[in-house]
Coordinates of C-alpha atoms in Angstrom, one line a residue:
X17 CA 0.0 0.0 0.0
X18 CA 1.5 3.4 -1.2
X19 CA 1.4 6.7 1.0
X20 CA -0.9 9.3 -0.2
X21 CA 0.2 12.6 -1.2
X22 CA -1.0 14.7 2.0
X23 CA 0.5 11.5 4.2
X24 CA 4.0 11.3 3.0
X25 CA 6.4 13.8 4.9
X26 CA 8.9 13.9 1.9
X27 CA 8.3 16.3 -0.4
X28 CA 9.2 14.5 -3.3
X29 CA 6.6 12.2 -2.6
X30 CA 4.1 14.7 -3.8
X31 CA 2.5 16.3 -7.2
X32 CA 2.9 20.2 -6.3
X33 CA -0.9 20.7 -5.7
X34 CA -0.3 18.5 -2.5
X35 CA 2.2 20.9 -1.1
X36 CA -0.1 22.7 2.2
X37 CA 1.0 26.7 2.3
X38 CA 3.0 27.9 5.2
X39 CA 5.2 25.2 4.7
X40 CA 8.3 24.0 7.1
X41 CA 10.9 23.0 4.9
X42 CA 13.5 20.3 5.9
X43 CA 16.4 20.3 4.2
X44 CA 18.5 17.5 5.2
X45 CA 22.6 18.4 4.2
X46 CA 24.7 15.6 4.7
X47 CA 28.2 14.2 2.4
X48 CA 29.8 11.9 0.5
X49 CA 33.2 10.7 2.4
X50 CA 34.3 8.0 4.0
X51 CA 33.3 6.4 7.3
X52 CA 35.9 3.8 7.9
X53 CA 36.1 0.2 6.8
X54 CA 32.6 -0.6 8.1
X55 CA 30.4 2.2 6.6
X56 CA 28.7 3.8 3.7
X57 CA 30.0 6.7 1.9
X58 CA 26.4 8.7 2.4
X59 CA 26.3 7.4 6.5
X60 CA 26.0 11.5 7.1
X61 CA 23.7 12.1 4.8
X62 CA 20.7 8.6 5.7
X63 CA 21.5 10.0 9.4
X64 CA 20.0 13.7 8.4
X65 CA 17.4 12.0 6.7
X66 CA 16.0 9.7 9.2
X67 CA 16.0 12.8 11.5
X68 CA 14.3 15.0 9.3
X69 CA 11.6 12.3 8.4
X70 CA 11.0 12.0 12.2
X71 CA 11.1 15.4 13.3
X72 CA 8.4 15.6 10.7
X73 CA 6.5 12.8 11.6
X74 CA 6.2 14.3 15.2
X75 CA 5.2 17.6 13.5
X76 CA 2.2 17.3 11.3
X77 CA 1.5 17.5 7.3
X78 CA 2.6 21.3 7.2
X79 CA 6.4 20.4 7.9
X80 CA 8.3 18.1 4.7
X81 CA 11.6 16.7 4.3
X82 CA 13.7 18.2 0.8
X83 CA 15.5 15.7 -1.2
X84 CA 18.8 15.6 0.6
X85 CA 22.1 17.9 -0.2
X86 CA 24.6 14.7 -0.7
X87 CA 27.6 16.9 -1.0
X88 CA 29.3 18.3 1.5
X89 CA 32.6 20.1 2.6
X90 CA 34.8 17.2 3.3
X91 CA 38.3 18.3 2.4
X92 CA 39.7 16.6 5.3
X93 CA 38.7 13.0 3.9
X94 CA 39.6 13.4 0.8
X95 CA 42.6 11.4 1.3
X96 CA 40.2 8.3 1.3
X97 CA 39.2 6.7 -2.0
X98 CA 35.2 7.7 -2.5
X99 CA 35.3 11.0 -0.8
X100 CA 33.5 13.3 -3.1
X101 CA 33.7 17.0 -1.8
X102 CA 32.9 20.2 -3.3
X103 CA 34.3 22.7 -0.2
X104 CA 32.7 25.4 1.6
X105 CA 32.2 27.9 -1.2
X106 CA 30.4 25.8 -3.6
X107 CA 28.4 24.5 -0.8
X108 CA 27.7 27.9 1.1
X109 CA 26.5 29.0 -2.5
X110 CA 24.3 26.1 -3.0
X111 CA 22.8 26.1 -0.2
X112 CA 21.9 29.8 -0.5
X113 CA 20.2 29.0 -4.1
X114 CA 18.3 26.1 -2.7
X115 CA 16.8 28.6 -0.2
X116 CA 16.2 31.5 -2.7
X117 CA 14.2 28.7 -5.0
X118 CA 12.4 27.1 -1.7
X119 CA 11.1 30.2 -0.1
X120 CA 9.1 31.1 -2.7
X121 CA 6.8 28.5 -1.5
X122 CA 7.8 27.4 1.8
X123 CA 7.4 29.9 5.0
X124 CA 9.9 28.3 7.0
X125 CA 13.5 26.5 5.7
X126 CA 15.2 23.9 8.4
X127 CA 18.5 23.1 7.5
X128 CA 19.2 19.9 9.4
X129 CA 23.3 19.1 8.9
X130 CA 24.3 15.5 9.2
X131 CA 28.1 16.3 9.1
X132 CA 30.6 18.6 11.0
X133 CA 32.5 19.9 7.8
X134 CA 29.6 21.2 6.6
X135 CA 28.9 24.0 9.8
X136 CA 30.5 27.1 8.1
X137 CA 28.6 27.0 4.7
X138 CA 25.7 27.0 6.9
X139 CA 26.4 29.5 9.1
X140 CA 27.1 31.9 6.0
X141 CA 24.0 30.3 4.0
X142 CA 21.7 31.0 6.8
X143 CA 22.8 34.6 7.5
X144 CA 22.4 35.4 3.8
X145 CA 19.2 34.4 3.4
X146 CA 17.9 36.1 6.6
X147 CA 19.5 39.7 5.7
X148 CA 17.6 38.9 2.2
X149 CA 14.3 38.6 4.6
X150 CA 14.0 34.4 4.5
X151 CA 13.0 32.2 7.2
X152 CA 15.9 30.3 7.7
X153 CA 17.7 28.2 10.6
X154 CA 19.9 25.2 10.6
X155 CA 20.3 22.7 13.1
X156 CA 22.6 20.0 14.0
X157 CA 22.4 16.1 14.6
X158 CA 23.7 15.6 17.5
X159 CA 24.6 12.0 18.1
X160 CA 27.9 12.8 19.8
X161 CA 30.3 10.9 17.8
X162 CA 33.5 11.9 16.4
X163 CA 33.4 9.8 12.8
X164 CA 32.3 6.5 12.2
X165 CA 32.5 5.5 16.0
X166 CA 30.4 4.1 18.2
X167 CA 27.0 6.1 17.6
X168 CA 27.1 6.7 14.0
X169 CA 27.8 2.9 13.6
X170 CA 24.6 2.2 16.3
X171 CA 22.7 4.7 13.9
X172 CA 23.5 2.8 10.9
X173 CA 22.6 -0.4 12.4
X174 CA 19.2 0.3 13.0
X175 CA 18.7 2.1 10.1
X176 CA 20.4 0.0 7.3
X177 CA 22.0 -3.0 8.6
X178 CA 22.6 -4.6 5.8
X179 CA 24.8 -1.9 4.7
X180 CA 27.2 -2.2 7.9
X181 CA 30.2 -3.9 7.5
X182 CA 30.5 -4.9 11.4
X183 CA 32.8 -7.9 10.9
X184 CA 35.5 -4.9 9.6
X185 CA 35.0 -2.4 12.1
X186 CA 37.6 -1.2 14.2
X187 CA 38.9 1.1 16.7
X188 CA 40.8 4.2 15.4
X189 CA 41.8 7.3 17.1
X190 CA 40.6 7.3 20.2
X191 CA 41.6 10.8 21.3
X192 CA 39.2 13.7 22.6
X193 CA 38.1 15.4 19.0
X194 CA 39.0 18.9 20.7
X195 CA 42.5 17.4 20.8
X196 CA 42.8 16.9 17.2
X197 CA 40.7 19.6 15.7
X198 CA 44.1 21.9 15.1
X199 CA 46.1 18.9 13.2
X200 CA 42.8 17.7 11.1
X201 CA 42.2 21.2 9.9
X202 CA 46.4 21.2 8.9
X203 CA 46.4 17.6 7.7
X204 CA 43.5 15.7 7.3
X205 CA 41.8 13.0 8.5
X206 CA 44.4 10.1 7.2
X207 CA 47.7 10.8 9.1
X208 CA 45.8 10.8 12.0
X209 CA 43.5 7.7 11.8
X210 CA 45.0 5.8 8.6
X211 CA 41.7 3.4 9.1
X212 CA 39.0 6.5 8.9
X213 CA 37.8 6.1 12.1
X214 CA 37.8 8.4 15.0
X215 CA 36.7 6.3 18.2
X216 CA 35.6 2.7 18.6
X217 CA 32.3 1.4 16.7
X218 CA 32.4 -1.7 18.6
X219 CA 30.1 -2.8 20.6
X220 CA 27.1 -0.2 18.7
X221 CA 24.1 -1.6 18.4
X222 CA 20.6 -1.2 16.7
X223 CA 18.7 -0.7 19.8
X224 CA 21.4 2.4 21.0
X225 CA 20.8 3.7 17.1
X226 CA 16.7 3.6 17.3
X227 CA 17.6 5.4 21.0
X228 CA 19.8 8.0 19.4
X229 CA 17.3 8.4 16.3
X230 CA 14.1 9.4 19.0
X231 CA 16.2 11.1 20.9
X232 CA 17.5 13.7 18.0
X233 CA 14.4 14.0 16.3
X234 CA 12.6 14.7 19.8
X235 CA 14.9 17.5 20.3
X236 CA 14.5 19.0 16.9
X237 CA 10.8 18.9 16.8
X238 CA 10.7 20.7 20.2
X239 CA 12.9 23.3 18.7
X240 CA 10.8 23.3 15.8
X241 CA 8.2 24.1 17.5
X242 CA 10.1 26.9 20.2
X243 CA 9.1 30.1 18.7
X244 CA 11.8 32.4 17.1
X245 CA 14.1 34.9 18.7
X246 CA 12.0 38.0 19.1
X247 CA 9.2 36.5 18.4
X248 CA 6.0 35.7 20.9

């Protein structure tokens, strides 16, 4: 049995007279990069998925979920083989273009980011679009792992098994991110954790992933709901 058009909360589900006005827009912005011997290329981008679809499944039929942004800024895994980034600039501009295109529809744009490369083109996005009047917010997943540890792995799990490589997945550097913020920025992600991985994926699990999953997109749906700054 299909979904109808007013029941689906992904946009792309739908013929254009389905779309309800004063739309909430999710955009879900994740990458294509790698995520250690164990995961998929796109794990940042099915993570901002899944929390966009249930942040709008706790929010009603006037809140959808975009087709995803795959691409991200992922310069410093571009030493791995798959990594497909297109930087900050292309991304920042993007972003802005999606939002210039989507507001003339949608009230309200969402950005929900799935990966930590991706936080200054949204930061500059977002404040262009507002000074042009939009909007516009973006929020973070927040599942508190480095890369391709022990939560993204748990997230995967439940999500896509089938797509996790657990019998390959290994501890990698296992030091506080803080720590190595400076020398990932200088040299990438490869001299530092040759195997992709920052932190341990074993012993994830599906149930800690479905945990994680209600636990994001409870936050985010409370938030979507919070009214603005400055606003009643």
């Amino acid at each position: 049995m299909h979904s109808s058009p007013a029941s689906t909360p992904f946009l792309a589900d739908a013929p254009w007279p389905a779309i309800p006005e004063r739309l909430t827009l999710l955009i879900p912005v994740g990458s294509t990069e790698q995520h250690g011997p164990h995961l998929p290329l796109d794990t940042d981008t099915v993570i901002a998925v899944a929390v966009a679809e249930g942040v709008a499944r706790r929010s009603g039929s006037d809140v959808r979920v975009a087709p995803a942004i795959a691409y991200g800024s992922s310069g410093e895994h571009q030493a791995f083989a798959g990594t497909v980034s297109i930087g900050t600039e292309a991304l920042t501009q993007v972003l802005i273009e999606v939002g210039r295109s989507a507001r003339q529809w949608a009230a309200r744009l969402v950005f929900l980011n799935g990966h930590g490369g991706n936080v200054d083109a949204l930061t500059t996005a977002v404040h262009v679009l507002r000074e042009e009047g939009t909007d516009a917010s973006w929020q973070p997943c927040r599942h508190g792992d480095a890369h391709a540890g022990r939560g993204e792995t748990s997230l995967l799990l439940h999500l896509a098994p089938h797509r996790v490589a657990m019998e390959r997945a290994e501890p990698g550097n296992v030091e506080p991110v803080g720590d190595l913020l400076p020398r990932l920025r200088e040299h990438g992600l490869r001299p530092l954790a040759p195997n992709g991985v920052l932190g341990d994926p074993r012993g994830a699990s599906a149930a800690e992933g479905a945990t994680l999953l209600d636990r994001m997109a409870d936050e985010l749906a409370a938030a979507l709901r919070a009214p603005a700054p400055g606003h009643p």
